[in-house]
PDB file of C-alpha atoms and ligand atoms in Angstrom:
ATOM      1  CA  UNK A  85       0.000   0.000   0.000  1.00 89.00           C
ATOM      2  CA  UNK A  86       1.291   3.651  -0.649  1.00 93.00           C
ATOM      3  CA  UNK A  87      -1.699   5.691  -0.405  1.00 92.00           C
ATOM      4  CA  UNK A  88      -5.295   5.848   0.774  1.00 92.00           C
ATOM      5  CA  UNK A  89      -7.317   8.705   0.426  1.00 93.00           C
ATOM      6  CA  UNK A  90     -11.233   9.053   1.878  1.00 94.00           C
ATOM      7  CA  UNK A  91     -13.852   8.731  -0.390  1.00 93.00           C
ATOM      8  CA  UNK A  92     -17.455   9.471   0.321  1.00 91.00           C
ATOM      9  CA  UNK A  93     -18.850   8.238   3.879  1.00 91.00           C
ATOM     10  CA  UNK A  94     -16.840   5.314   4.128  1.00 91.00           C
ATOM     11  CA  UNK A  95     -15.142   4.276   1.605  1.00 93.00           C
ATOM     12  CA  UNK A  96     -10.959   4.336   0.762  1.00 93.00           C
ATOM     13  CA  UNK A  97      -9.597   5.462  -2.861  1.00 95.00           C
ATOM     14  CA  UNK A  98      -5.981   3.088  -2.459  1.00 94.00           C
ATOM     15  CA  UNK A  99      -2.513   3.666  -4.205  1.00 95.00           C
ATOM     16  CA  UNK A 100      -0.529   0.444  -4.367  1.00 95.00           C
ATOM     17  CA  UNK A 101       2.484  -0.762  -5.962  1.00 96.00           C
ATOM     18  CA  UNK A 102       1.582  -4.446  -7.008  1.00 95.00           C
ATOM     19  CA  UNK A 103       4.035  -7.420  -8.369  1.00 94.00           C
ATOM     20  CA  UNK A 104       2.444  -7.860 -11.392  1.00 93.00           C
ATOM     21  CA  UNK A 105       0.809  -4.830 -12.595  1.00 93.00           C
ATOM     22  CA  UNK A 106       2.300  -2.027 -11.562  1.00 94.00           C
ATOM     23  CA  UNK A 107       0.908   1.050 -10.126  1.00 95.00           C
ATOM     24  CA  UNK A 108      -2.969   0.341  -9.664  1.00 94.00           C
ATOM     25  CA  UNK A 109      -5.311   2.716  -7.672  1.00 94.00           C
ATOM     26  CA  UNK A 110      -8.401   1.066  -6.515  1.00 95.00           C
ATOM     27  CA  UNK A 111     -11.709   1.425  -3.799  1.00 94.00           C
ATOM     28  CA  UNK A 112     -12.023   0.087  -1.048  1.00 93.00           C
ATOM     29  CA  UNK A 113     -16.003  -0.053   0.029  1.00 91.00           C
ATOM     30  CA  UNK A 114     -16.657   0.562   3.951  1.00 90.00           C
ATOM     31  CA  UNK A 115     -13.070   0.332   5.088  1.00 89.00           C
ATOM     32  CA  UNK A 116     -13.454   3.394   6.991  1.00 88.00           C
ATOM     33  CA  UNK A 117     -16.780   1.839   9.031  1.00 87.00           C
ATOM     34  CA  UNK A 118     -15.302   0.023  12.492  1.00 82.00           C
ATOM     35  CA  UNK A 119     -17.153  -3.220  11.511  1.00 83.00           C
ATOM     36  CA  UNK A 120     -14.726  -3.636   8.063  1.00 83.00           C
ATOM     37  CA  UNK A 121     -13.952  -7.028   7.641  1.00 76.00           C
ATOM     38  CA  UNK A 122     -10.562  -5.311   6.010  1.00 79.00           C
ATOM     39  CA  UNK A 123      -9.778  -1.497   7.033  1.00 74.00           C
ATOM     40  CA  UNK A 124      -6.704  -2.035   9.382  1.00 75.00           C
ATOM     41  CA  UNK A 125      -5.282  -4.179   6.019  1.00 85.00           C
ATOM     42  CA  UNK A 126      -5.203  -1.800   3.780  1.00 88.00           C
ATOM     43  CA  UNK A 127      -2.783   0.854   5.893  1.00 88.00           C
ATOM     44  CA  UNK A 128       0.415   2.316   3.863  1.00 91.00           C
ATOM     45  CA  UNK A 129       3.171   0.341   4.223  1.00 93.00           C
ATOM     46  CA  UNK A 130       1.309  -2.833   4.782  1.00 93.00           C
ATOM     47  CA  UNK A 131       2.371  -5.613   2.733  1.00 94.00           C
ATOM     48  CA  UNK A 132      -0.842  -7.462   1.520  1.00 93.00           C
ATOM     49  CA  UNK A 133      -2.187 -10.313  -0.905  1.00 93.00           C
ATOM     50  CA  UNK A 134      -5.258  -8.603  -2.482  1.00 91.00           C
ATOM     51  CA  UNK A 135      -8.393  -9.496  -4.595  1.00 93.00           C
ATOM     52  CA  UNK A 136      -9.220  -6.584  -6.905  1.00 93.00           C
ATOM     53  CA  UNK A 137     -12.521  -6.813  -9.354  1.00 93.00           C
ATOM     54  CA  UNK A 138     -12.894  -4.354 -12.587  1.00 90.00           C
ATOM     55  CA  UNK A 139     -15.399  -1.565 -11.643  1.00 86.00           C
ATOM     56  CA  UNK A 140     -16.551   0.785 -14.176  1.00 85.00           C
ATOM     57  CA  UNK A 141     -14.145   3.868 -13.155  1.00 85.00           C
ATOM     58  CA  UNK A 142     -11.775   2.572 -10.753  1.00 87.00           C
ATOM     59  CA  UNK A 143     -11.350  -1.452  -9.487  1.00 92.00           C
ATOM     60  CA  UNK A 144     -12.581  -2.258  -6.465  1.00 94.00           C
ATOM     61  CA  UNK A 145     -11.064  -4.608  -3.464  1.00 94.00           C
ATOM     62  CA  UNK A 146     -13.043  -7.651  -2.443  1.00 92.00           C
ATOM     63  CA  UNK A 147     -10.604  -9.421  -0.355  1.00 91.00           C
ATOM     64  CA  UNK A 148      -7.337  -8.637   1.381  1.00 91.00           C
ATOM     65  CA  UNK A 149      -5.100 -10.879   3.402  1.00 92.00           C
ATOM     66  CA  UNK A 150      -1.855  -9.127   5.581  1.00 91.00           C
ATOM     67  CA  UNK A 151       1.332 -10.918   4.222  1.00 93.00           C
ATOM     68  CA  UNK A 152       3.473  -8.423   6.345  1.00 91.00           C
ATOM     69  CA  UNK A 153       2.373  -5.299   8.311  1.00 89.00           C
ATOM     70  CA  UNK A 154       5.167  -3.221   8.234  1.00 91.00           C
ATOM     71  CA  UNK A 155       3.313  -0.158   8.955  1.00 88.00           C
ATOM     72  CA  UNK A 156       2.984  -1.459  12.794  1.00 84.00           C
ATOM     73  CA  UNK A 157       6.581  -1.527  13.434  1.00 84.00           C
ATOM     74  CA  UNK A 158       7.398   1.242  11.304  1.00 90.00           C
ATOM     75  CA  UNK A 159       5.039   3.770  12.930  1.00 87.00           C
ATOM     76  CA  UNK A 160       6.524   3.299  16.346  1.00 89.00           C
ATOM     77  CA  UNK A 161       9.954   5.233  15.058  1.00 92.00           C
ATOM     78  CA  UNK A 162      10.068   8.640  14.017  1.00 91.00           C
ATOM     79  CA  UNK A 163      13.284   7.734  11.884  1.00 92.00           C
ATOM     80  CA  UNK A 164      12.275   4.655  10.484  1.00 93.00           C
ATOM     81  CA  UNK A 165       9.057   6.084   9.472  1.00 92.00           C
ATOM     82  CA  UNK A 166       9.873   9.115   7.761  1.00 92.00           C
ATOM     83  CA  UNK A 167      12.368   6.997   5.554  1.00 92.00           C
ATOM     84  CA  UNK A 168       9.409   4.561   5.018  1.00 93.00           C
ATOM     85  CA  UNK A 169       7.161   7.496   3.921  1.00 92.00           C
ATOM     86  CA  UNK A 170      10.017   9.072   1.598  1.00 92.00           C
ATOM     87  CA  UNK A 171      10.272   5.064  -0.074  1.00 94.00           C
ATOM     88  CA  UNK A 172       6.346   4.989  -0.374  1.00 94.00           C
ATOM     89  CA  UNK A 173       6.093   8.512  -2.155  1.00 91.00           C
ATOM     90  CA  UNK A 174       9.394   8.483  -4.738  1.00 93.00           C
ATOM     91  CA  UNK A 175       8.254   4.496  -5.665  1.00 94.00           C
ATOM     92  CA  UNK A 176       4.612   6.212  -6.075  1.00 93.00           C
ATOM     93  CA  UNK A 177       6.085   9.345  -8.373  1.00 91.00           C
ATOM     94  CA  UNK A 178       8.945   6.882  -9.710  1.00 92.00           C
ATOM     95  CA  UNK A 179       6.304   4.273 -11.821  1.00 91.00           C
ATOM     96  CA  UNK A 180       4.734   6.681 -13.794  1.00 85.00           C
ATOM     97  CA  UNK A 181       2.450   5.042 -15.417  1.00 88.00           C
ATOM     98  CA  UNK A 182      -0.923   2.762 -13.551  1.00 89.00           C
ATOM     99  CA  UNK A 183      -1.304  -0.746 -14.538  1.00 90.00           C
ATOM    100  CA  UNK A 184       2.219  -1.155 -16.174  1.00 90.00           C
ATOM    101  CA  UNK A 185       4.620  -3.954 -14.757  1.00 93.00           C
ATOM    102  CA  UNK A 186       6.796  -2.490 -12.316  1.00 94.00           C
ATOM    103  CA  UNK A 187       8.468  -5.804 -11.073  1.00 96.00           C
ATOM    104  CA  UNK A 188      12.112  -4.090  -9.951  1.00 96.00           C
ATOM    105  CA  UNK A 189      10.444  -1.406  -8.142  1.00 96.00           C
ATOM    106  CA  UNK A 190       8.246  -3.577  -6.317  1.00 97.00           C
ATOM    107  CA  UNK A 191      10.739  -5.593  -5.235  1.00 97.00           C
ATOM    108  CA  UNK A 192      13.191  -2.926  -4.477  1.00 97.00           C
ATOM    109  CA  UNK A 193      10.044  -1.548  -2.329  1.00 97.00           C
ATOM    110  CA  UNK A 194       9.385  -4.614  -0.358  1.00 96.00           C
ATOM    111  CA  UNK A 195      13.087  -5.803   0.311  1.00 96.00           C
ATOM    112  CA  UNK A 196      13.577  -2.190   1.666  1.00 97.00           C
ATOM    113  CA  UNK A 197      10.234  -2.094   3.600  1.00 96.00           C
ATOM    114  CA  UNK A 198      11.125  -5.807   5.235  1.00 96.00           C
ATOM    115  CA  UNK A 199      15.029  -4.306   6.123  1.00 96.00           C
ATOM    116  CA  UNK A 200      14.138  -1.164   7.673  1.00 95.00           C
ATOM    117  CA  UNK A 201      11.343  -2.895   9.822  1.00 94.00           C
ATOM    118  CA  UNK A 202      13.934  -5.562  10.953  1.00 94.00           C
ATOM    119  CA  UNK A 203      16.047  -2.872  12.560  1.00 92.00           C
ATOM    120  CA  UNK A 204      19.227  -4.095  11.549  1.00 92.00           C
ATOM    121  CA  UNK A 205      20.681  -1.657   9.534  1.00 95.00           C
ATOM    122  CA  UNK A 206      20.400   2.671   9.816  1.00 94.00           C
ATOM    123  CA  UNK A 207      17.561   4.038   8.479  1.00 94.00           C
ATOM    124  CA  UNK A 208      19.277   6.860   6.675  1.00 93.00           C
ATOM    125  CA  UNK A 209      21.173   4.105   5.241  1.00 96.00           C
ATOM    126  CA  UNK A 210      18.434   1.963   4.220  1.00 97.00           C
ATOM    127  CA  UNK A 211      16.700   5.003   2.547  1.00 95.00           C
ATOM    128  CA  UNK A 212      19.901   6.536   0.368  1.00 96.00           C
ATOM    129  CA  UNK A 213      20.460   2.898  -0.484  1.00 98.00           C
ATOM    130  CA  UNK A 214      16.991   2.460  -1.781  1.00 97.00           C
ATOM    131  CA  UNK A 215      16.638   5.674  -3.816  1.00 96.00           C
ATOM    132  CA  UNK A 216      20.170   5.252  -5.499  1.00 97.00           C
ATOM    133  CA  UNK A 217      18.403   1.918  -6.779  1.00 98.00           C
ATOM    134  CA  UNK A 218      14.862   3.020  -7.487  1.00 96.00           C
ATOM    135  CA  UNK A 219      16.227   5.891  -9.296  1.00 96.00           C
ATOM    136  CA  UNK A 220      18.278   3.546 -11.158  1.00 96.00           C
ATOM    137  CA  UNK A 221      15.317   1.469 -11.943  1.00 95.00           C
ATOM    138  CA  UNK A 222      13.398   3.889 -13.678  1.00 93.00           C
ATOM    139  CA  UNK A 223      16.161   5.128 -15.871  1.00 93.00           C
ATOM    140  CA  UNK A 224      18.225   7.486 -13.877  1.00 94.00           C
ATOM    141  CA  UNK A 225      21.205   5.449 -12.612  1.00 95.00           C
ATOM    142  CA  UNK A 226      23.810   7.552 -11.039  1.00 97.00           C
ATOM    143  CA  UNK A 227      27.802   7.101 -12.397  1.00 97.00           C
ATOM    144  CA  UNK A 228      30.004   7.171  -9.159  1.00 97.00           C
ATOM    145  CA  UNK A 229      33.297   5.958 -10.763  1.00 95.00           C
ATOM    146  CA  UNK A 230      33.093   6.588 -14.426  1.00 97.00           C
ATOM    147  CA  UNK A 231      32.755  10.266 -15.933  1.00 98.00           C
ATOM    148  CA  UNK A 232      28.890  10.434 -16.253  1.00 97.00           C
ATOM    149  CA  UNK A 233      29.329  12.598 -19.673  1.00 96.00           C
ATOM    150  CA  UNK A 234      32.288  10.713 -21.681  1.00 97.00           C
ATOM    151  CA  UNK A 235      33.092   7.797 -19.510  1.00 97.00           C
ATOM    152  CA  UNK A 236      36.404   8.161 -18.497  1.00 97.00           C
ATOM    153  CA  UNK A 237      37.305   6.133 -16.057  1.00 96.00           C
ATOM    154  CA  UNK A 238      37.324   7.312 -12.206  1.00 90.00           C
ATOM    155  CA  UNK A 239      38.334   7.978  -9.377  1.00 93.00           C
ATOM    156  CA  UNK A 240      36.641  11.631 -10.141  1.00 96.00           C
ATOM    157  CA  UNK A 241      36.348  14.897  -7.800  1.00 95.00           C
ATOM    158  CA  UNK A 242      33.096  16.569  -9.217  1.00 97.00           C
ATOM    159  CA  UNK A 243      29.820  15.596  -8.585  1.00 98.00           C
ATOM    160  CA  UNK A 244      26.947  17.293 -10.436  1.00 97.00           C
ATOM    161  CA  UNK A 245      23.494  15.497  -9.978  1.00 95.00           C
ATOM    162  CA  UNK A 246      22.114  17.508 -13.599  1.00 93.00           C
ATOM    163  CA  UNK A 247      25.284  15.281 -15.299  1.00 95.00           C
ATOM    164  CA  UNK A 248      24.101  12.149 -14.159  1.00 95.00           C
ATOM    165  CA  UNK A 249      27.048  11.687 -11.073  1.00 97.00           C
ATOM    166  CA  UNK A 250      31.079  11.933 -11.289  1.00 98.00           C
ATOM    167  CA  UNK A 251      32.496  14.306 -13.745  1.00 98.00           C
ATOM    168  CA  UNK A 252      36.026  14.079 -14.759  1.00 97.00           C
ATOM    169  CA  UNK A 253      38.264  17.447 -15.068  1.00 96.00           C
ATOM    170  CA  UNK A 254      37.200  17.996 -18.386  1.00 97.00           C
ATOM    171  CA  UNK A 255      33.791  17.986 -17.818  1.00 97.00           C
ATOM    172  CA  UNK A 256      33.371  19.247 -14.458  1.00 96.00           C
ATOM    173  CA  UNK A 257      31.053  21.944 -15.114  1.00 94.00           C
ATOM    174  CA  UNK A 258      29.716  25.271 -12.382  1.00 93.00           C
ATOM    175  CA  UNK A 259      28.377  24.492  -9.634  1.00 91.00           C
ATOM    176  CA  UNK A 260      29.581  20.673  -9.524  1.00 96.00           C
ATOM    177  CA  UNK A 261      29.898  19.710  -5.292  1.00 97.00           C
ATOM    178  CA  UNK A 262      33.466  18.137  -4.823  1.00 97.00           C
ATOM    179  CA  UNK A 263      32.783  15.087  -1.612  1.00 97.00           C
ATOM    180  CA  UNK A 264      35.424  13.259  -0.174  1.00 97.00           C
ATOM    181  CA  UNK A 265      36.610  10.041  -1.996  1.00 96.00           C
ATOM    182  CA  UNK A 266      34.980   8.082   1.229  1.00 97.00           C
ATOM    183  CA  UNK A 267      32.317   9.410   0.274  1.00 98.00           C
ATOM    184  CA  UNK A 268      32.000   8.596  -3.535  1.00 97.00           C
ATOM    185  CA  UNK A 269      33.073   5.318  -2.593  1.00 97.00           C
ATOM    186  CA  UNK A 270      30.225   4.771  -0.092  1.00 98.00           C
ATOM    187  CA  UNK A 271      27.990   6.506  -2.855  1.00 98.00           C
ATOM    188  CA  UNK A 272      28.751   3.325  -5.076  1.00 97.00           C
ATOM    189  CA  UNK A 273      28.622   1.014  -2.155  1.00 98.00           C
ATOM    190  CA  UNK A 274      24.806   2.568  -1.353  1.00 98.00           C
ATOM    191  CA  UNK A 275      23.886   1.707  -5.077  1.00 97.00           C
ATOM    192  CA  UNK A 276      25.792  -1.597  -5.249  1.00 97.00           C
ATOM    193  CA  UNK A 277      24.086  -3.230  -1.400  1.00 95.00           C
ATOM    194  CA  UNK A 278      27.797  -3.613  -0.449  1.00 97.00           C
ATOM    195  CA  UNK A 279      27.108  -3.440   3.427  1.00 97.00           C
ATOM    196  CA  UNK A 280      29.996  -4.127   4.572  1.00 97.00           C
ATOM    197  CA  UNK A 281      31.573  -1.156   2.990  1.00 97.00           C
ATOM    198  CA  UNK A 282      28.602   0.968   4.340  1.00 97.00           C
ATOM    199  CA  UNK A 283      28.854  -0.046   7.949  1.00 96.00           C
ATOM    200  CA  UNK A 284      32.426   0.809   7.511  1.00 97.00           C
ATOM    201  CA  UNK A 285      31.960   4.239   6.722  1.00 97.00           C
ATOM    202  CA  UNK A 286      32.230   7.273   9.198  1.00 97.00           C
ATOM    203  CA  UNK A 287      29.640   9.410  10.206  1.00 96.00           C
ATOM    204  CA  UNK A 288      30.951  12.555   8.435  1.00 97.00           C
ATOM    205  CA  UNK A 289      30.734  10.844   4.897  1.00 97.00           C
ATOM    206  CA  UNK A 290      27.234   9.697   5.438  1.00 97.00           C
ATOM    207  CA  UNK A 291      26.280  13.141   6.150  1.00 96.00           C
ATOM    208  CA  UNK A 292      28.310  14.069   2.859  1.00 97.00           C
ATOM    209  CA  UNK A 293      26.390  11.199   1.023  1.00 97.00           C
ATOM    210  CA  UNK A 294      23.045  11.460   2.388  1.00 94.00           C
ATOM    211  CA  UNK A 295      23.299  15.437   1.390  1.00 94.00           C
ATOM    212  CA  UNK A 296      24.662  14.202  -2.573  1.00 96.00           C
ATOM    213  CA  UNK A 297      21.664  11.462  -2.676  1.00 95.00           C
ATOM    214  CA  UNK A 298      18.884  13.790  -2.049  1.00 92.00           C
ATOM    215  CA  UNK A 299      20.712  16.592  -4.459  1.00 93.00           C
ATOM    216  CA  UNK A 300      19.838  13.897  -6.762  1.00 94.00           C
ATOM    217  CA  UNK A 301      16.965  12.685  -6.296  1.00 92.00           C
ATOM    218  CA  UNK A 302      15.676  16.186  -6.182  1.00 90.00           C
ATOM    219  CA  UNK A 303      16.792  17.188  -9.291  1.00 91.00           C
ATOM    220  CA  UNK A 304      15.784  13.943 -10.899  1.00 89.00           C
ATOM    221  CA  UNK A 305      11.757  13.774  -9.522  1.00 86.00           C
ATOM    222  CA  UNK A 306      11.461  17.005 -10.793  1.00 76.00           C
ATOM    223  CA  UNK A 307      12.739  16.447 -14.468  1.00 67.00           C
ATOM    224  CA  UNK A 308      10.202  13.344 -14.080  1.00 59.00           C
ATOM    225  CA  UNK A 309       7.672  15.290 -13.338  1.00 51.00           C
ATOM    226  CA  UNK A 310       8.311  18.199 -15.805  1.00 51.00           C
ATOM    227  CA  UNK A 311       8.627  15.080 -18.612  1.00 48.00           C
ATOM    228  CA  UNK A 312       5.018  14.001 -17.378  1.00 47.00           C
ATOM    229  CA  UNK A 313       3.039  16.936 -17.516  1.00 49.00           C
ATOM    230  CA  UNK A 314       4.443  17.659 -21.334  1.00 48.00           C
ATOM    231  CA  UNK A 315       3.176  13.496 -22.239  1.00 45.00           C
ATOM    232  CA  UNK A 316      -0.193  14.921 -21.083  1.00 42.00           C
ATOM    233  CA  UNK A 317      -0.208  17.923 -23.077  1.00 35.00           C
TER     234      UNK A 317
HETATM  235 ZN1  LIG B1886      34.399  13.422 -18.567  1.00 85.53          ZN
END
């Protein structure tokens, strides 16, 4: 679940992000009545198998079984749940279109949901690592060795989230940031899932690279959504 929005007396309009068809908004009838066989199921975050039949505007829910309600253990930490609700909105703005296969970003969603409600590993962490990927997913992958523009290969100084990630001398252009080499390296260790080399890394760099991920991301959602409204033109 990413979204739910009240509709009418009683009934949900629901955003999810589903295995096998994408983005696909949806009513649910009577959640919002105590009695609702189904209300508490269809929370964000929650992880759920659902029954969906064709309606004439939107598709309605008819059944809806927890598989994991991550919203329970997420909504007891401030931290953990403000990453959560930063995953739930960029997968949300990153599929752009309902009803088409969005298999990666799914699964990127879950496994990220499932690791940040374990507790094992930061929550910043969790959340940089998961928007390097998504982004990457939906066409946006960020270079952290190799010069973004012609390729050459790194270790590079500049990094300039309009070029696409490292830029070497000859392409650094104005107003490129220039982050420590720990913290290009834990960049690429975000994107890769090398843990190890993440756990490694000192406090000071994660500020650096948490700072550098959501320069990106930023600059990125925005382009995606400028892109958008000209398709609907
Ligand atoms: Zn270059």
């Amino acid at each position: 679940m990413l979204r739910t929005q009240k509709l009418g007396e009683a009934d949900r309009i629901i955003t999810m992000l589903t295995r096998g068809n994408g983005r696909v908004r949806a009513v649910a009838k009577g959640v919002r009545r105590t009695t609702s066989k189904f209300g508490s199921r269809l929370e964000p975050f929650t992880y759920v198998d659902l029954q969906i039949a064709e309606g004439r505007s939107l598709d309605i829910v008819t059944q809806a079984e927890t598989l994991a309600p991550y919203g329970a253990k997420l909504g007891s930490d401030y931290e953990k749940y403000t990453a959560g609700t930063v995953m739930l909105e960029t997968a949300e703005r990153l599929v752009v279109e309902d009803k088409e296969p969005a298999l990666q970003q799914f699964l990127l969603l879950v496994g990220a949901l499932r690791t940040l409600s374990a507790g094992e590993r930061n929550p910043s962490q969790v959340l940089d690592s998961f928007l390097l990927r998504s982004l990457s997913v939906a066409g946006y992958a960020p270079s952290f060795e190799a010069c973004a523009q012609c390729g050459l290969e790194g270790p590079h100084r500049a990094f300039n989230p309009a070029a696409g990630g490292m830029l070497c001398g000859g392409c650094r252009m104005p107003g490129s940031a220039s982050p420590a080499v720990e913290t290009v390296t834990l960049l690429g260790a975000l994107l890769a899932g090398d843990w190890a080399v993440v756990e490694a890394s000192e406090p000071r760099h994660r500020k650096e690279a948490n700072g550098l991920v959501a320069a990106y991301l930023a600059w990125h959602m925005e382009r995606g959504l400028k892109s958008m409204a000209h398709v609907e033109r």
